[in-house]
Amino acid sequence: MDRNFLLGIFIGAAVGAAVTLLYTPSPGPDMRVQIADKSRQAADALVKAAVAIKGRVGEYEDQLRQAM
């Protein structure tokens, strides 16, 4: 085989191993804590969005009642 081809395979394997190590998930307990934190953040964002939507709907309701 061509020397450059083998060098490319070696470099690709090294980069792939490094990326794999960087993106490997945390151990079980740590992962559960991270999932719980992200779930709380998502729930908080959902509640804030719902409150904002409720406020907008109330404003539109008032405008419709005044228009009638």
PDB file of N, CA and C in Angstrom:
ATOM      1  N   MET A   1       0.844  -1.176   0.000  1.00  0.00           N
ATOM      2  CA  MET A   1       0.000   0.000   0.000  1.00  0.00           C
ATOM      3  C   MET A   1       0.888   1.236   0.000  1.00  0.00           C
ATOM      4  N   ASP A   2       0.269   2.316  -0.396  1.00  0.00           N
ATOM      5  CA  ASP A   2       0.965   3.590  -0.446  1.00  0.00           C
ATOM      6  C   ASP A   2       1.259   4.079   0.980  1.00  0.00           C
ATOM      7  N   ARG A   3       2.428   4.638   1.181  1.00  0.00           N
ATOM      8  CA  ARG A   3       2.837   5.116   2.509  1.00  0.00           C
ATOM      9  C   ARG A   3       1.903   6.223   3.001  1.00  0.00           C
ATOM     10  N   ASN A   4       1.484   7.130   2.132  1.00  0.00           N
ATOM     11  CA  ASN A   4       0.580   8.211   2.529  1.00  0.00           C
ATOM     12  C   ASN A   4      -0.784   7.670   2.954  1.00  0.00           C
ATOM     13  N   PHE A   5      -1.235   6.609   2.298  1.00  0.00           N
ATOM     14  CA  PHE A   5      -2.505   6.006   2.652  1.00  0.00           C
ATOM     15  C   PHE A   5      -2.456   5.437   4.070  1.00  0.00           C
ATOM     16  N   LEU A   6      -1.379   4.707   4.378  1.00  0.00           N
ATOM     17  CA  LEU A   6      -1.224   4.141   5.724  1.00  0.00           C
ATOM     18  C   LEU A   6      -1.101   5.242   6.771  1.00  0.00           C
ATOM     19  N   LEU A   7      -0.386   6.309   6.450  1.00  0.00           N
ATOM     20  CA  LEU A   7      -0.259   7.442   7.375  1.00  0.00           C
ATOM     21  C   LEU A   7      -1.630   8.070   7.615  1.00  0.00           C
ATOM     22  N   GLY A   8      -2.431   8.181   6.542  1.00  0.00           N
ATOM     23  CA  GLY A   8      -3.777   8.730   6.674  1.00  0.00           C
ATOM     24  C   GLY A   8      -4.660   7.874   7.561  1.00  0.00           C
ATOM     25  N   ILE A   9      -4.548   6.561   7.415  1.00  0.00           N
ATOM     26  CA  ILE A   9      -5.318   5.654   8.269  1.00  0.00           C
ATOM     27  C   ILE A   9      -4.898   5.809   9.728  1.00  0.00           C
ATOM     28  N   PHE A  10      -3.611   5.895   9.975  1.00  0.00           N
ATOM     29  CA  PHE A  10      -3.104   6.036  11.344  1.00  0.00           C
ATOM     30  C   PHE A  10      -3.573   7.349  11.970  1.00  0.00           C
ATOM     31  N   ILE A  11      -3.460   8.445  11.222  1.00  0.00           N
ATOM     32  CA  ILE A  11      -3.886   9.756  11.741  1.00  0.00           C
ATOM     33  C   ILE A  11      -5.396   9.758  11.977  1.00  0.00           C
ATOM     34  N   GLY A  12      -6.149   9.190  11.051  1.00  0.00           N
ATOM     35  CA  GLY A  12      -7.600   9.120  11.223  1.00  0.00           C
ATOM     36  C   GLY A  12      -8.003   8.319  12.443  1.00  0.00           C
ATOM     37  N   ALA A  13      -7.322   7.228  12.691  1.00  0.00           N
ATOM     38  CA  ALA A  13      -7.615   6.408  13.873  1.00  0.00           C
ATOM     39  C   ALA A  13      -7.286   7.171  15.147  1.00  0.00           C
ATOM     40  N   ALA A  14      -6.178   7.902  15.151  1.00  0.00           N
ATOM     41  CA  ALA A  14      -5.792   8.671  16.335  1.00  0.00           C
ATOM     42  C   ALA A  14      -6.801   9.782  16.614  1.00  0.00           C
ATOM     43  N   VAL A  15      -7.226  10.492  15.574  1.00  0.00           N
ATOM     44  CA  VAL A  15      -8.218  11.558  15.752  1.00  0.00           C
ATOM     45  C   VAL A  15      -9.548  10.964  16.214  1.00  0.00           C
ATOM     46  N   GLY A  16      -9.949   9.853  15.635  1.00  0.00           N
ATOM     47  CA  GLY A  16     -11.188   9.200  16.046  1.00  0.00           C
ATOM     48  C   GLY A  16     -11.158   8.756  17.504  1.00  0.00           C
ATOM     49  N   ALA A  17     -10.033   8.225  17.942  1.00  0.00           N
ATOM     50  CA  ALA A  17      -9.910   7.806  19.342  1.00  0.00           C
ATOM     51  C   ALA A  17      -9.982   9.011  20.271  1.00  0.00           C
ATOM     52  N   ALA A  18      -9.334  10.109  19.889  1.00  0.00           N
ATOM     53  CA  ALA A  18      -9.353  11.320  20.731  1.00  0.00           C
ATOM     54  C   ALA A  18     -10.765  11.881  20.836  1.00  0.00           C
ATOM     55  N   VAL A  19     -11.485  11.944  19.726  1.00  0.00           N
ATOM     56  CA  VAL A  19     -12.859  12.457  19.743  1.00  0.00           C
ATOM     57  C   VAL A  19     -13.758  11.549  20.569  1.00  0.00           C
ATOM     58  N   THR A  20     -13.559  10.246  20.444  1.00  0.00           N
ATOM     59  CA  THR A  20     -14.357   9.301  21.228  1.00  0.00           C
ATOM     60  C   THR A  20     -14.149   9.510  22.720  1.00  0.00           C
ATOM     61  N   LEU A  21     -12.920   9.701  23.134  1.00  0.00           N
ATOM     62  CA  LEU A  21     -12.642   9.923  24.549  1.00  0.00           C
ATOM     63  C   LEU A  21     -13.241  11.237  25.043  1.00  0.00           C
ATOM     64  N   LEU A  22     -13.248  12.250  24.198  1.00  0.00           N
ATOM     65  CA  LEU A  22     -13.798  13.544  24.612  1.00  0.00           C
ATOM     66  C   LEU A  22     -15.317  13.516  24.740  1.00  0.00           C
ATOM     67  N   TYR A  23     -15.994  12.724  23.916  1.00  0.00           N
ATOM     68  CA  TYR A  23     -17.449  12.708  23.914  1.00  0.00           C
ATOM     69  C   TYR A  23     -18.061  11.500  24.601  1.00  0.00           C
ATOM     70  N   THR A  24     -17.276  10.736  25.317  1.00  0.00           N
ATOM     71  CA  THR A  24     -17.804   9.593  26.047  1.00  0.00           C
ATOM     72  C   THR A  24     -18.680  10.101  27.186  1.00  0.00           C
ATOM     73  N   PRO A  25     -19.866   9.530  27.361  1.00  0.00           N
ATOM     74  CA  PRO A  25     -20.752   9.990  28.436  1.00  0.00           C
ATOM     75  C   PRO A  25     -20.136   9.764  29.815  1.00  0.00           C
ATOM     76  N   SER A  26     -20.634  10.510  30.756  1.00  0.00           N
ATOM     77  CA  SER A  26     -20.180  10.409  32.142  1.00  0.00           C
ATOM     78  C   SER A  26     -20.638   9.093  32.752  1.00  0.00           C
ATOM     79  N   PRO A  27     -20.062   8.720  33.884  1.00  0.00           N
ATOM     80  CA  PRO A  27     -20.538   7.523  34.589  1.00  0.00           C
ATOM     81  C   PRO A  27     -22.003   7.667  35.007  1.00  0.00           C
ATOM     82  N   GLY A  28     -22.650   6.563  35.310  1.00  0.00           N
ATOM     83  CA  GLY A  28     -24.075   6.521  35.623  1.00  0.00           C
ATOM     84  C   GLY A  28     -24.593   7.590  36.558  1.00  0.00           C
ATOM     85  N   PRO A  29     -24.070   7.697  37.788  1.00  0.00           N
ATOM     86  CA  PRO A  29     -24.608   8.712  38.711  1.00  0.00           C
ATOM     87  C   PRO A  29     -24.438  10.136  38.181  1.00  0.00           C
ATOM     88  N   ASP A  30     -23.310  10.423  37.576  1.00  0.00           N
ATOM     89  CA  ASP A  30     -23.087  11.759  37.024  1.00  0.00           C
ATOM     90  C   ASP A  30     -24.052  12.043  35.887  1.00  0.00           C
ATOM     91  N   MET A  31     -24.280  11.045  35.049  1.00  0.00           N
ATOM     92  CA  MET A  31     -25.189  11.213  33.915  1.00  0.00           C
ATOM     93  C   MET A  31     -26.612  11.458  34.406  1.00  0.00           C
ATOM     94  N   ARG A  32     -27.039  10.756  35.453  1.00  0.00           N
ATOM     95  CA  ARG A  32     -28.384  10.958  35.986  1.00  0.00           C
ATOM     96  C   ARG A  32     -28.550  12.364  36.537  1.00  0.00           C
ATOM     97  N   VAL A  33     -27.512  12.889  37.187  1.00  0.00           N
ATOM     98  CA  VAL A  33     -27.562  14.258  37.708  1.00  0.00           C
ATOM     99  C   VAL A  33     -27.667  15.245  36.551  1.00  0.00           C
ATOM    100  N   GLN A  34     -26.892  15.030  35.497  1.00  0.00           N
ATOM    101  CA  GLN A  34     -26.945  15.916  34.338  1.00  0.00           C
ATOM    102  C   GLN A  34     -28.315  15.875  33.667  1.00  0.00           C
ATOM    103  N   ILE A  35     -28.879  14.687  33.548  1.00  0.00           N
ATOM    104  CA  ILE A  35     -30.206  14.546  32.932  1.00  0.00           C
ATOM    105  C   ILE A  35     -31.252  15.240  33.790  1.00  0.00           C
ATOM    106  N   ALA A  36     -31.162  15.098  35.097  1.00  0.00           N
ATOM    107  CA  ALA A  36     -32.117  15.756  35.992  1.00  0.00           C
ATOM    108  C   ALA A  36     -32.004  17.273  35.879  1.00  0.00           C
ATOM    109  N   ASP A  37     -30.795  17.787  35.824  1.00  0.00           N
ATOM    110  CA  ASP A  37     -30.595  19.230  35.690  1.00  0.00           C
ATOM    111  C   ASP A  37     -31.181  19.746  34.373  1.00  0.00           C
ATOM    112  N   LYS A  38     -30.893  19.043  33.297  1.00  0.00           N
ATOM    113  CA  LYS A  38     -31.416  19.460  31.989  1.00  0.00           C
ATOM    114  C   LYS A  38     -32.940  19.380  31.966  1.00  0.00           C
ATOM    115  N   SER A  39     -33.503  18.371  32.637  1.00  0.00           N
ATOM    116  CA  SER A  39     -34.959  18.232  32.691  1.00  0.00           C
ATOM    117  C   SER A  39     -35.583  19.396  33.452  1.00  0.00           C
ATOM    118  N   ARG A  40     -34.959  19.787  34.570  1.00  0.00           N
ATOM    119  CA  ARG A  40     -35.458  20.937  35.338  1.00  0.00           C
ATOM    120  C   ARG A  40     -35.382  22.216  34.512  1.00  0.00           C
ATOM    121  N   GLN A  41     -34.283  22.391  33.799  1.00  0.00           N
ATOM    122  CA  GLN A  41     -34.132  23.586  32.962  1.00  0.00           C
ATOM    123  C   GLN A  41     -35.201  23.618  31.869  1.00  0.00           C
ATOM    124  N   ALA A  42     -35.462  22.473  31.256  1.00  0.00           N
ATOM    125  CA  ALA A  42     -36.480  22.399  30.208  1.00  0.00           C
ATOM    126  C   ALA A  42     -37.864  22.677  30.786  1.00  0.00           C
ATOM    127  N   ALA A  43     -38.152  22.145  31.964  1.00  0.00           N
ATOM    128  CA  ALA A  43     -39.447  22.381  32.601  1.00  0.00           C
ATOM    129  C   ALA A  43     -39.619  23.855  32.944  1.00  0.00           C
ATOM    130  N   ASP A  44     -38.570  24.482  33.464  1.00  0.00           N
ATOM    131  CA  ASP A  44     -38.634  25.907  33.775  1.00  0.00           C
ATOM    132  C   ASP A  44     -38.882  26.741  32.526  1.00  0.00           C
ATOM    133  N   ALA A  45     -38.197  26.400  31.446  1.00  0.00           N
ATOM    134  CA  ALA A  45     -38.378  27.123  30.185  1.00  0.00           C
ATOM    135  C   ALA A  45     -39.802  26.938  29.664  1.00  0.00           C
ATOM    136  N   LEU A  46     -40.342  25.736  29.811  1.00  0.00           N
ATOM    137  CA  LEU A  46     -41.703  25.458  29.369  1.00  0.00           C
ATOM    138  C   LEU A  46     -42.715  26.262  30.182  1.00  0.00           C
ATOM    139  N   VAL A  47     -42.516  26.344  31.493  1.00  0.00           N
ATOM    140  CA  VAL A  47     -43.428  27.117  32.345  1.00  0.00           C
ATOM    141  C   VAL A  47     -43.368  28.596  31.960  1.00  0.00           C
ATOM    142  N   LYS A  48     -42.177  29.122  31.745  1.00  0.00           N
ATOM    143  CA  LYS A  48     -42.040  30.534  31.351  1.00  0.00           C
ATOM    144  C   LYS A  48     -42.738  30.798  30.022  1.00  0.00           C
ATOM    145  N   ALA A  49     -42.582  29.879  29.081  1.00  0.00           N
ATOM    146  CA  ALA A  49     -43.233  30.047  27.785  1.00  0.00           C
ATOM    147  C   ALA A  49     -44.753  29.994  27.929  1.00  0.00           C
ATOM    148  N   ALA A  50     -45.252  29.096  28.761  1.00  0.00           N
ATOM    149  CA  ALA A  50     -46.691  28.977  28.972  1.00  0.00           C
ATOM    150  C   ALA A  50     -47.256  30.242  29.608  1.00  0.00           C
ATOM    151  N   VAL A  51     -46.523  30.812  30.569  1.00  0.00           N
ATOM    152  CA  VAL A  51     -46.975  32.049  31.213  1.00  0.00           C
ATOM    153  C   VAL A  51     -47.008  33.188  30.198  1.00  0.00           C
ATOM    154  N   ALA A  52     -45.988  33.263  29.354  1.00  0.00           N
ATOM    155  CA  ALA A  52     -45.948  34.311  28.333  1.00  0.00           C
ATOM    156  C   ALA A  52     -47.107  34.153  27.352  1.00  0.00           C
ATOM    157  N   ILE A  53     -47.379  32.938  26.939  1.00  0.00           N
ATOM    158  CA  ILE A  53     -48.476  32.692  25.997  1.00  0.00           C
ATOM    159  C   ILE A  53     -49.817  33.030  26.648  1.00  0.00           C
ATOM    160  N   LYS A  54     -49.954  32.661  27.906  1.00  0.00           N
ATOM    161  CA  LYS A  54     -51.203  32.958  28.619  1.00  0.00           C
ATOM    162  C   LYS A  54     -51.431  34.465  28.687  1.00  0.00           C
ATOM    163  N   GLY A  55     -50.366  35.219  28.942  1.00  0.00           N
ATOM    164  CA  GLY A  55     -50.476  36.675  28.985  1.00  0.00           C
ATOM    165  C   GLY A  55     -50.883  37.252  27.637  1.00  0.00           C
ATOM    166  N   ARG A  56     -50.303  36.742  26.567  1.00  0.00           N
ATOM    167  CA  ARG A  56     -50.652  37.225  25.228  1.00  0.00           C
ATOM    168  C   ARG A  56     -52.102  36.909  24.882  1.00  0.00           C
ATOM    169  N   VAL A  57     -52.529  35.705  25.231  1.00  0.00           N
ATOM    170  CA  VAL A  57     -53.913  35.308  24.950  1.00  0.00           C
ATOM    171  C   VAL A  57     -54.863  36.223  25.712  1.00  0.00           C
ATOM    172  N   GLY A  58     -54.517  36.547  26.964  1.00  0.00           N
ATOM    173  CA  GLY A  58     -55.346  37.457  27.756  1.00  0.00           C
ATOM    174  C   GLY A  58     -55.437  38.834  27.109  1.00  0.00           C
ATOM    175  N   GLU A  59     -54.321  39.318  26.564  1.00  0.00           N
ATOM    176  CA  GLU A  59     -54.332  40.611  25.887  1.00  0.00           C
ATOM    177  C   GLU A  59     -55.228  40.578  24.656  1.00  0.00           C
ATOM    178  N   TYR A  60     -55.116  39.510  23.867  1.00  0.00           N
ATOM    179  CA  TYR A  60     -55.951  39.379  22.676  1.00  0.00           C
ATOM    180  C   TYR A  60     -57.423  39.250  23.050  1.00  0.00           C
ATOM    181  N   GLU A  61     -57.700  38.561  24.136  1.00  0.00           N
ATOM    182  CA  GLU A  61     -59.073  38.411  24.602  1.00  0.00           C
ATOM    183  C   GLU A  61     -59.656  39.776  24.959  1.00  0.00           C
ATOM    184  N   ASP A  62     -58.873  40.576  25.656  1.00  0.00           N
ATOM    185  CA  ASP A  62     -59.336  41.926  26.020  1.00  0.00           C
ATOM    186  C   ASP A  62     -59.592  42.772  24.764  1.00  0.00           C
ATOM    187  N   GLN A  63     -58.710  42.674  23.789  1.00  0.00           N
ATOM    188  CA  GLN A  63     -58.871  43.442  22.551  1.00  0.00           C
ATOM    189  C   GLN A  63     -60.116  43.006  21.805  1.00  0.00           C
ATOM    190  N   LEU A  64     -60.374  41.706  21.774  1.00  0.00           N
ATOM    191  CA  LEU A  64     -61.573  41.210  21.098  1.00  0.00           C
ATOM    192  C   LEU A  64     -62.842  41.665  21.801  1.00  0.00           C
ATOM    193  N   ARG A  65     -62.833  41.665  23.111  1.00  0.00           N
ATOM    194  CA  ARG A  65     -64.024  42.096  23.852  1.00  0.00           C
ATOM    195  C   ARG A  65     -64.281  43.573  23.629  1.00  0.00           C
ATOM    196  N   GLN A  66     -63.233  44.374  23.553  1.00  0.00           N
ATOM    197  CA  GLN A  66     -63.402  45.812  23.297  1.00  0.00           C
ATOM    198  C   GLN A  66     -63.891  46.059  21.881  1.00  0.00           C
ATOM    199  N   ALA A  67     -63.465  45.209  20.949  1.00  0.00           N
ATOM    200  CA  ALA A  67     -63.883  45.382  19.558  1.00  0.00           C
ATOM    201  C   ALA A  67     -65.345  45.024  19.346  1.00  0.00           C
ATOM    202  N   MET A  68     -65.907  44.204  20.198  1.00  0.00           N
ATOM    203  CA  MET A  68     -67.301  43.766  20.036  1.00  0.00           C
ATOM    204  C   MET A  68     -68.186  44.779  20.599  1.00  0.00           C
TER     205      MET A  68
END
